[in-house]
Coordinates of C-alpha atoms (C1' of nucleotides) in Angstrom, one line a residue:
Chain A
X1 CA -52.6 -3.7 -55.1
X2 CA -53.4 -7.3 -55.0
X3 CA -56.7 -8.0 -56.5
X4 CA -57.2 -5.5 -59.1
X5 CA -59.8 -2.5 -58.1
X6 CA -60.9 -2.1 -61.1
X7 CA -62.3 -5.8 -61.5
X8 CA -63.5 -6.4 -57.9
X9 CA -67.2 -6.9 -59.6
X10 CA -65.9 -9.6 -61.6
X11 CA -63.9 -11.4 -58.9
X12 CA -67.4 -11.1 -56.7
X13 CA -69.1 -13.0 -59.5
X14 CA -66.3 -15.2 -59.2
X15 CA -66.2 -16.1 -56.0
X16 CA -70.1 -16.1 -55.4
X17 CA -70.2 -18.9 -58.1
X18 CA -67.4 -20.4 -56.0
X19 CA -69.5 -21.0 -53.3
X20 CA -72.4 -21.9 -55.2
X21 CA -70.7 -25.0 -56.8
X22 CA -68.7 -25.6 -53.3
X23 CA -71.8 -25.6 -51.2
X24 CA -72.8 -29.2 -53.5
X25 CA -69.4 -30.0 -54.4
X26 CA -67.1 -29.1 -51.8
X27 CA -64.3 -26.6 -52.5
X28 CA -62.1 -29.8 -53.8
X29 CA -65.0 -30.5 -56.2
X30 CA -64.1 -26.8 -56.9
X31 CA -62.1 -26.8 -60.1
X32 CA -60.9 -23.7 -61.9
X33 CA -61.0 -25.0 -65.3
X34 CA -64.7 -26.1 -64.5
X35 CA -64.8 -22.4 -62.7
X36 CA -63.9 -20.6 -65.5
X37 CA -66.1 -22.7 -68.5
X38 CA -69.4 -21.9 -66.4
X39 CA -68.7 -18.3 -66.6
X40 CA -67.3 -18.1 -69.9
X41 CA -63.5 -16.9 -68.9
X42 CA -60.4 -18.3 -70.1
X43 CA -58.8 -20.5 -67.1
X44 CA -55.8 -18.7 -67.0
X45 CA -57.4 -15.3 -66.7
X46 CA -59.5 -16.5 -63.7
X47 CA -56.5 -18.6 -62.2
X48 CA -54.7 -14.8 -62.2
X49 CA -57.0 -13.4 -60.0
X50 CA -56.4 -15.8 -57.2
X51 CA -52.6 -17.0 -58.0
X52 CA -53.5 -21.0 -56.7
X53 CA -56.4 -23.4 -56.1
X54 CA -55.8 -22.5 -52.2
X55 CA -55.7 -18.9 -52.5
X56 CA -59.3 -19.5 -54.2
X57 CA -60.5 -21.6 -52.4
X58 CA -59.9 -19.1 -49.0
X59 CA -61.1 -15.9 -51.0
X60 CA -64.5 -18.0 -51.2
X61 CA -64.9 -19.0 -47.6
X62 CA -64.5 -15.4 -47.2
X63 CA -67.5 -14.5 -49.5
X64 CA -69.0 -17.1 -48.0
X65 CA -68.7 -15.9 -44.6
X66 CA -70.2 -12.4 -45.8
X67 CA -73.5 -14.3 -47.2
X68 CA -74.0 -15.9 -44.1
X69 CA -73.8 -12.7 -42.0
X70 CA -76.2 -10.5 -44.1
X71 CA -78.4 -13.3 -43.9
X72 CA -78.3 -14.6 -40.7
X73 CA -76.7 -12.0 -38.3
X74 CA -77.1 -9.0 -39.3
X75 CA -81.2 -9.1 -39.7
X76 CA -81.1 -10.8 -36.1
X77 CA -79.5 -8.0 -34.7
X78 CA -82.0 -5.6 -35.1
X79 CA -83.9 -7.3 -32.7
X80 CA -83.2 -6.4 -28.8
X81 CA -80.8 -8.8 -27.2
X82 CA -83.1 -11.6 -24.8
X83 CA -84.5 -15.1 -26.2
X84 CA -86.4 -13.3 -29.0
X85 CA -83.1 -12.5 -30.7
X86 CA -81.9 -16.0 -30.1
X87 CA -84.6 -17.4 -31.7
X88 CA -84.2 -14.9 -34.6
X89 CA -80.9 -16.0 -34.9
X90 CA -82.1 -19.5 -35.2
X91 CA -85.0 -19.0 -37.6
X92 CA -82.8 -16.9 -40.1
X93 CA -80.3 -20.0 -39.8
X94 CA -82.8 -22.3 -41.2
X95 CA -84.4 -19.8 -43.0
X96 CA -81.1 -19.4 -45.3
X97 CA -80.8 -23.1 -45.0
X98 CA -84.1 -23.9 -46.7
X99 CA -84.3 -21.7 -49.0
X100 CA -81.4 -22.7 -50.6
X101 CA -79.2 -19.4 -50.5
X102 CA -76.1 -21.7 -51.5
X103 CA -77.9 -24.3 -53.7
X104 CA -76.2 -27.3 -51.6
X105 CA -77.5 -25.6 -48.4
X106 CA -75.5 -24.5 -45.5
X107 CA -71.6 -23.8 -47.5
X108 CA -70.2 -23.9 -44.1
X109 CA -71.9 -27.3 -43.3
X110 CA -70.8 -29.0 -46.2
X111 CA -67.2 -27.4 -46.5
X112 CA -67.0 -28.3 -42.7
X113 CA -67.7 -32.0 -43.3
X114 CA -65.0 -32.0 -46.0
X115 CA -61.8 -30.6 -44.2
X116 CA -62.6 -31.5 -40.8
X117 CA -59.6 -34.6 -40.9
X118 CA -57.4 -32.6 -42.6
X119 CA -54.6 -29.9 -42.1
X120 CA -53.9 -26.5 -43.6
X121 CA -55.3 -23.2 -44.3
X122 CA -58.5 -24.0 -45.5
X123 CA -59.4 -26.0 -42.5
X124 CA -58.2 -23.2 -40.1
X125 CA -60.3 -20.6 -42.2
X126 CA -63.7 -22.7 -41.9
X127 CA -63.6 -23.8 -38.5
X128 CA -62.0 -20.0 -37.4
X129 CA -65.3 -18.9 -39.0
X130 CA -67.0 -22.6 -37.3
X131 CA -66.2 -21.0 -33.7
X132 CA -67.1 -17.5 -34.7
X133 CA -70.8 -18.7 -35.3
X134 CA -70.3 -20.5 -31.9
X135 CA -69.5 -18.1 -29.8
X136 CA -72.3 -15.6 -31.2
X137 CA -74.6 -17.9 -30.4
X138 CA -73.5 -18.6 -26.9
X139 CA -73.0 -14.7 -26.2
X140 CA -76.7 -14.2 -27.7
X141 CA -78.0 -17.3 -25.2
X142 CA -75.9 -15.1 -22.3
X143 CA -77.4 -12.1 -23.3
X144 CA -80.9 -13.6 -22.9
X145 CA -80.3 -15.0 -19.5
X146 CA -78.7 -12.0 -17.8
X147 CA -82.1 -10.5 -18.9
X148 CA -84.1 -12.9 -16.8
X149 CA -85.4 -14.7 -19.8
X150 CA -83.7 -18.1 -19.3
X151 CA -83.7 -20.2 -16.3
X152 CA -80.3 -18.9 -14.2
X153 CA -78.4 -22.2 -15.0
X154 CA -78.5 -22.3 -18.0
X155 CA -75.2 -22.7 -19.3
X156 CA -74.9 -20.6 -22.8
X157 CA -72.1 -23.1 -24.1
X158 CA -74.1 -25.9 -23.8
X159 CA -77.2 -24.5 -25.3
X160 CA -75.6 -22.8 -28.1
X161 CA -74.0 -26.3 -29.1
X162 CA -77.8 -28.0 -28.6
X163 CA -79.2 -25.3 -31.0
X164 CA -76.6 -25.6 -33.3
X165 CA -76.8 -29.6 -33.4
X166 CA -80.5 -28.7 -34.6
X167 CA -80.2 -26.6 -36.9
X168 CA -77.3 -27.9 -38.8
X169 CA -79.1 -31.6 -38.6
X170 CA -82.0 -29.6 -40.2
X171 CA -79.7 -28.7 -43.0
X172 CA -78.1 -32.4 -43.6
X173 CA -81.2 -34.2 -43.2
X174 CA -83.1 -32.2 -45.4
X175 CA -80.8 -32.1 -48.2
X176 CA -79.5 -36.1 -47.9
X177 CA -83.5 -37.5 -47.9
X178 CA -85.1 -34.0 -49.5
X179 CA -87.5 -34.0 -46.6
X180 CA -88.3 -30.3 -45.5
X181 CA -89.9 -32.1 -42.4
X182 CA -86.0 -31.8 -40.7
X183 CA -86.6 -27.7 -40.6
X184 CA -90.2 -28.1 -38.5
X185 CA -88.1 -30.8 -36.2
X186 CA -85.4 -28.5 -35.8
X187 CA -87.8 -25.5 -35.1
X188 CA -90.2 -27.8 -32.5
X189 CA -86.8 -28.7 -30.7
X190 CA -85.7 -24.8 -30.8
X191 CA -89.1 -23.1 -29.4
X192 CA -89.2 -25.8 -27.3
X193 CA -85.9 -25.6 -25.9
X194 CA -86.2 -22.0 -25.9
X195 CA -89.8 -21.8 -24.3
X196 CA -91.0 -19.2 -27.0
X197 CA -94.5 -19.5 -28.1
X198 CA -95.4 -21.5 -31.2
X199 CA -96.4 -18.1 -32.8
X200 CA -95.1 -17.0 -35.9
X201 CA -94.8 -21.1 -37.9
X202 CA -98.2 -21.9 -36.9
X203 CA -100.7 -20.4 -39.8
X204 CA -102.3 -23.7 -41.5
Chain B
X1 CA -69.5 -65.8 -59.0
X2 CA -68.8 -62.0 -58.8
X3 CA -66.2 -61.3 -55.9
X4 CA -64.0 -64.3 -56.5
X5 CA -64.7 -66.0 -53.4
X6 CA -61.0 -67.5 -52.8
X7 CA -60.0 -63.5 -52.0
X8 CA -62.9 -62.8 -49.8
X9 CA -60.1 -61.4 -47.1
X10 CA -58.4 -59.5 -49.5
X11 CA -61.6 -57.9 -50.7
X12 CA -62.2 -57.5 -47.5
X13 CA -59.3 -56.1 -46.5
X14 CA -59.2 -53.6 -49.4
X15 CA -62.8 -52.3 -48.7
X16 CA -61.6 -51.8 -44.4
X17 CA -58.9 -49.8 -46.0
X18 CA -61.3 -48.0 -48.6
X19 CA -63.5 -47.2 -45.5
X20 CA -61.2 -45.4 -43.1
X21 CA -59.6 -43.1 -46.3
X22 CA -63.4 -42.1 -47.2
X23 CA -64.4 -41.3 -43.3
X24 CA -61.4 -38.4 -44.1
X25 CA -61.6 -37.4 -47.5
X26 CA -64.5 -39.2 -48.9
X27 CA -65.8 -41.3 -51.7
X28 CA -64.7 -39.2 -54.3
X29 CA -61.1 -38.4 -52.6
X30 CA -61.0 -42.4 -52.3
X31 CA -58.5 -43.1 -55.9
X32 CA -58.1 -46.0 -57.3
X33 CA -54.5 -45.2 -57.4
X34 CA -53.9 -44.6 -54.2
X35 CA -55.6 -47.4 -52.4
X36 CA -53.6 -49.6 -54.3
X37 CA -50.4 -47.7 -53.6
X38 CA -51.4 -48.1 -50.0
X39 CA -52.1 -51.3 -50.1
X40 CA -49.1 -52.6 -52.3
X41 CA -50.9 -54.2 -55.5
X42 CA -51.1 -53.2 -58.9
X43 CA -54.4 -50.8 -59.5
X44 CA -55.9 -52.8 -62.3
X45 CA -55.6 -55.9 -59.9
X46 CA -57.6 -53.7 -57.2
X47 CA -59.5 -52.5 -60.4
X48 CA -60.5 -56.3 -60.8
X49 CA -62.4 -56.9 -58.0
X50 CA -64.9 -54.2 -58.4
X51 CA -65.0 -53.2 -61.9
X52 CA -65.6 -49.6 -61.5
X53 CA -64.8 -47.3 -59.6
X54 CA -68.9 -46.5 -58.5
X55 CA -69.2 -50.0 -57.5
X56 CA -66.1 -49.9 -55.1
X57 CA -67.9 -46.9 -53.6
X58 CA -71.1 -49.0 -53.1
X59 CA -69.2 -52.0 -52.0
X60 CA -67.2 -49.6 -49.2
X61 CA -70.4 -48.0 -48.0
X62 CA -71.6 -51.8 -47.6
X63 CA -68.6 -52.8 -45.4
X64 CA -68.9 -49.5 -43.2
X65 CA -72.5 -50.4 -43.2
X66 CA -71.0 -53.8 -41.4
X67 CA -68.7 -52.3 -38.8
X68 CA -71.4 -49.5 -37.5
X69 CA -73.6 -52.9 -36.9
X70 CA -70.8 -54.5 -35.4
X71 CA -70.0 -51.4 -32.9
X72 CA -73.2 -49.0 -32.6
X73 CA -76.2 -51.3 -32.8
X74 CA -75.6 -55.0 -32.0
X75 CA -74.1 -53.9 -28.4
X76 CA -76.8 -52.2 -27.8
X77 CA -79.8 -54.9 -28.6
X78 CA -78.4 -57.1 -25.6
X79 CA -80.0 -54.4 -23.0
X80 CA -83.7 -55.0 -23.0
X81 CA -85.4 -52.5 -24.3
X82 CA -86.4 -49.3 -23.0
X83 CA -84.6 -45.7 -21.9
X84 CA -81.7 -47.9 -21.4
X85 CA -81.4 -49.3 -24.8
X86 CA -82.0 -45.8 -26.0
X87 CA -79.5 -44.0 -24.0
X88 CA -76.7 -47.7 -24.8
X89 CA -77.6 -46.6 -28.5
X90 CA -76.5 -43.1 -28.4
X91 CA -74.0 -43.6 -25.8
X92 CA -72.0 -46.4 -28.3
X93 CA -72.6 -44.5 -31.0
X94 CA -70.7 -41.4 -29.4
X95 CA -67.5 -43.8 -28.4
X96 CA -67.5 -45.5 -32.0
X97 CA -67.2 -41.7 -33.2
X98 CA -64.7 -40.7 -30.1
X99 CA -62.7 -43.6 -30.5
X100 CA -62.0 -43.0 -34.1
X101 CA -63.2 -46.2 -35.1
X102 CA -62.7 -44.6 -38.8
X103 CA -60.0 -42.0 -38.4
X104 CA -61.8 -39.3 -40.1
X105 CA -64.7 -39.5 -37.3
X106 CA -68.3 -41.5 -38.4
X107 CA -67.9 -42.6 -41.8
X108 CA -71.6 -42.0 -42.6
X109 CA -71.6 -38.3 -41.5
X110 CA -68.9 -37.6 -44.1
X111 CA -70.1 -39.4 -47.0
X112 CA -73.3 -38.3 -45.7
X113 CA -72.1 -34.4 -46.2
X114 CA -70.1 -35.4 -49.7
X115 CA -73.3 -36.6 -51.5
X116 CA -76.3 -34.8 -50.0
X117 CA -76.4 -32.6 -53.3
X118 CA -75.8 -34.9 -55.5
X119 CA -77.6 -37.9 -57.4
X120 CA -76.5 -41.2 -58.1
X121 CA -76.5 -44.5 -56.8
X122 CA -73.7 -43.9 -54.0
X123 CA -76.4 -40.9 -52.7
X124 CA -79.1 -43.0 -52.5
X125 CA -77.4 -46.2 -50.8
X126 CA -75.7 -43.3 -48.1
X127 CA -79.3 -42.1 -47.3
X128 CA -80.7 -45.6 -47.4
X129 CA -78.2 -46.2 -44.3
X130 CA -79.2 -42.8 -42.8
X131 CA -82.8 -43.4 -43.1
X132 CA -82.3 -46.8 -41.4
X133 CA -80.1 -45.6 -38.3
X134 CA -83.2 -42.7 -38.0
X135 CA -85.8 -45.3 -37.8
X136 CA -83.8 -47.4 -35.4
X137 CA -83.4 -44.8 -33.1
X138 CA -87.1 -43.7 -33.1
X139 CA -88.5 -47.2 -32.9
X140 CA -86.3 -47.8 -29.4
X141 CA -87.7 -44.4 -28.1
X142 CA -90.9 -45.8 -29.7
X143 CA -90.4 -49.1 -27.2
X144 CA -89.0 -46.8 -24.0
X145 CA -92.3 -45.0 -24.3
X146 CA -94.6 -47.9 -24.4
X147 CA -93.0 -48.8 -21.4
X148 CA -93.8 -46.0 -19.5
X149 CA -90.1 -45.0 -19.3
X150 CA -91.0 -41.6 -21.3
X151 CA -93.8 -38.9 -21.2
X152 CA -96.9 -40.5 -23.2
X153 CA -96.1 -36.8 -25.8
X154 CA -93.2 -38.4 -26.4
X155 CA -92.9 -38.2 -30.2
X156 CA -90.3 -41.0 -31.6
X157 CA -89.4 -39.1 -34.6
X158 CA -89.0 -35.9 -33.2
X159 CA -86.7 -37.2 -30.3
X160 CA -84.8 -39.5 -32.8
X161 CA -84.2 -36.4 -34.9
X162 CA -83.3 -34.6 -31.1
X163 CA -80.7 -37.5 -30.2
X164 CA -79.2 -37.9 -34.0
X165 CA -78.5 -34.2 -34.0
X166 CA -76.5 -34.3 -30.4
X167 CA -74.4 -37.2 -31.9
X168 CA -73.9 -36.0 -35.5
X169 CA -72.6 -32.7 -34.0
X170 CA -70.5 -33.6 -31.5
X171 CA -68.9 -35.7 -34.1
X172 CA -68.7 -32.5 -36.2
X173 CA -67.2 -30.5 -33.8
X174 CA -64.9 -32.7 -32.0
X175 CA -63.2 -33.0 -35.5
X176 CA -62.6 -30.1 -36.9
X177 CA -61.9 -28.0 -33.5
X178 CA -60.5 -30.9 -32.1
X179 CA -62.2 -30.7 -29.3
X180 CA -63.6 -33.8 -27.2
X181 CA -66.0 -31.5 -25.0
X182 CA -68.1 -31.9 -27.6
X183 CA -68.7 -35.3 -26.5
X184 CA -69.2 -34.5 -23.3
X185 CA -72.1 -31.6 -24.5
X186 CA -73.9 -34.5 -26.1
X187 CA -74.2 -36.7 -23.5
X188 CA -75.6 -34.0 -21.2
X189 CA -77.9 -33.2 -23.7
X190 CA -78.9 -36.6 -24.2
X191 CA -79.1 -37.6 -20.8
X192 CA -81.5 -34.2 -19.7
X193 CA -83.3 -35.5 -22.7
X194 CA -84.0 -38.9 -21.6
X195 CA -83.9 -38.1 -18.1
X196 CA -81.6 -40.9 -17.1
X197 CA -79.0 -40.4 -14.2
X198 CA -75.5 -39.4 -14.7
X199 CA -74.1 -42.3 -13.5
X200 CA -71.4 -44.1 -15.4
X201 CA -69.6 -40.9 -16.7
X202 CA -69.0 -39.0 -13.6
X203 CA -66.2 -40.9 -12.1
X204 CA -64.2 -37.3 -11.7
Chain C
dC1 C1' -56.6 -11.8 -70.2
dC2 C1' -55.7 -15.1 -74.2
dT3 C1' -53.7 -19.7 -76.4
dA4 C1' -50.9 -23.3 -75.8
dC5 C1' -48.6 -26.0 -73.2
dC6 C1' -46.3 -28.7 -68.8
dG7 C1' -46.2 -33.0 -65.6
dA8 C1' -49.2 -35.5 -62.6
dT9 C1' -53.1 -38.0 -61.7
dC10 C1' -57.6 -39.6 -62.7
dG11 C1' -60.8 -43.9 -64.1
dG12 C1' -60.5 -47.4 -67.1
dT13 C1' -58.6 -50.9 -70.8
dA14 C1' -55.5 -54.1 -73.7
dG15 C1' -52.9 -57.9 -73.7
dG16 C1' -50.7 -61.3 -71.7
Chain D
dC1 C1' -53.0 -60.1 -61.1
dC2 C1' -49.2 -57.7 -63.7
dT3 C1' -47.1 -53.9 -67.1
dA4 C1' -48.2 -50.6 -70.2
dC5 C1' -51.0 -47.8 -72.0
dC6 C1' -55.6 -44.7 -73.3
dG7 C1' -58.0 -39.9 -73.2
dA8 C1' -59.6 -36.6 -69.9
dT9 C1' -58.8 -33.5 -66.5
dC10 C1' -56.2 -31.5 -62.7
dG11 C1' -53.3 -27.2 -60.9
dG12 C1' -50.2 -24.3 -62.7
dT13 C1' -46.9 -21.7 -66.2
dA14 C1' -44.8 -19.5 -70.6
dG15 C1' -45.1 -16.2 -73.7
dG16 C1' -47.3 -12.7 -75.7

DNA sequence: CCTACCGATCGGTAGG
DNA sequence: CCTACCGATCGGTAGG
């Protein structure tokens, strides 16, 4: 009953603006009076929707959260588990990174940065969703050297926070000095890491 | 004659104060207000020594500018150079994060974060800082390899962009999963990356 | 789902 | 360096 079937469409749009303007501005930055101006609603008839800033603010991690995995998980897992989904995992990252799918980059990168000193709801929700990511990639890095196709001590918690450290570097540096440089680092440290070929980036 | 140089160490003392709320909740979070509150003067007489509130923001990036000298870098430039200076870099760097030196973790990864999508003068004096930590790092890899202390491959950018990203992440992580094996993740990373022995951390 | 409003807080200023 | 204030904006509510 709560959320109104019949204007799910609308609180989509919502909510995918949400993350939009919290991906540059955090989900502080996030104001529903500035909210409701950009898409033409009356504040009070967005604010019903959500019933407080917080309850917003945790419906848009949660769109957030579905961006991320139909464009980074989900494509990934089409390919058989071993390094070559590990890497797919870790292409699509920066893929979705650099081109800007949130137009401050990464929404869980910048939203992480803000609550990461303080307590609540919020901060539980991104770094629940933080460890999620983590673990994925760790099980994926597992996967891959059960199948032979990592040295045997390898230790997939340790990797997956080494490919992570890339890629969300990647992100921050490219955004803070608008140098799309970070994303080839990242990649050269990833392949290299990962001892795939220099195949697919490797056209020009 | 701007600054009033009679209240130098109340300046001072305003900006320290300015710099640990910012490493939590950031330049924009930093209020007038509230700083003053916290402190115990009026706001316009905090108001007075800055003029607005864009130049206290510049003025507390300058001052956190000052301790990471103090605590990452000078330290480090009394080993001589070489892998050890590298690996003295990094390894200060991860105890001036771990030790809370700002409470809210490395004040230039969460400014850093706040203003990557935005313009202004505060963005552009945040990445001047970054830009300046990245091309410290990759000129002392740049010296450890003329040594001979690295592979002659070694490329000072991209292992500068390699170490940063261990650092920034385990500053990341340790914070909002509260979590210091994050710490311990970089410095194994670091160390298999520089190849140097794991000496003074394996007391246990 | 709208208009109109609430008290609190923001950055900044007047006046002394 | 203080008190007292400015207009703007915040999250949230009343009333229809």
């Amino acid at each position: 009953m709560v959320g109104r079937p019949r204007d799910e469409r609308t609180r989509n749009t919502i909510l995918r603006r949400a993350a939009d303007i919290a991906s540059k501005d955090g989900l502080e930055g996030l104001s529903i009076g500035r909210l409701a101006a950009d898409l033409g609603v009356s504040k009070s008839g967005l604010f019903g929707y959500f019933g407080s800033k917080e309850e917003l603010q945790l419906a848009t991690i949660r769109i957030a959260a579905g961006v991320y995995l139909d464009e980074v998980v989900q494509p990934a897992l089409e390919v058989p588990p071993g390094v070559k989904r590990v890497w797919r995992l870790c292409d699509n990252w920066l893929s979705y990174s650099e081109r800007r799918v949130f137009p401050g980059g990464c929404f869980f990168f910048t939203v992480g940065a803000e609550f990461d000193a303080r307590p609540g709801r919020v901060r539980d929700a991104v770094a629940a969703a933080g460890l999620e990511w983590s673990r994925l990639v760790a099980r994926t890095v597992g996967d891959a050297r059960r199948l032979g196709e990592l040295a045997e001590d390898t230790e997939p918690d340790q990797l997956a926070f080494e490919l992570i450290s890339f890629m969300e570097t990647a992100n921050a540096l490219s955004l803070l000095h608008d140098d799309p440089a970070a994303y080839r680092r990242a990649r050269t440290a990833i392949r290299a890491r990962l001892g795939v070929a220099d195949s697919a980036a490797r056209p020009s």
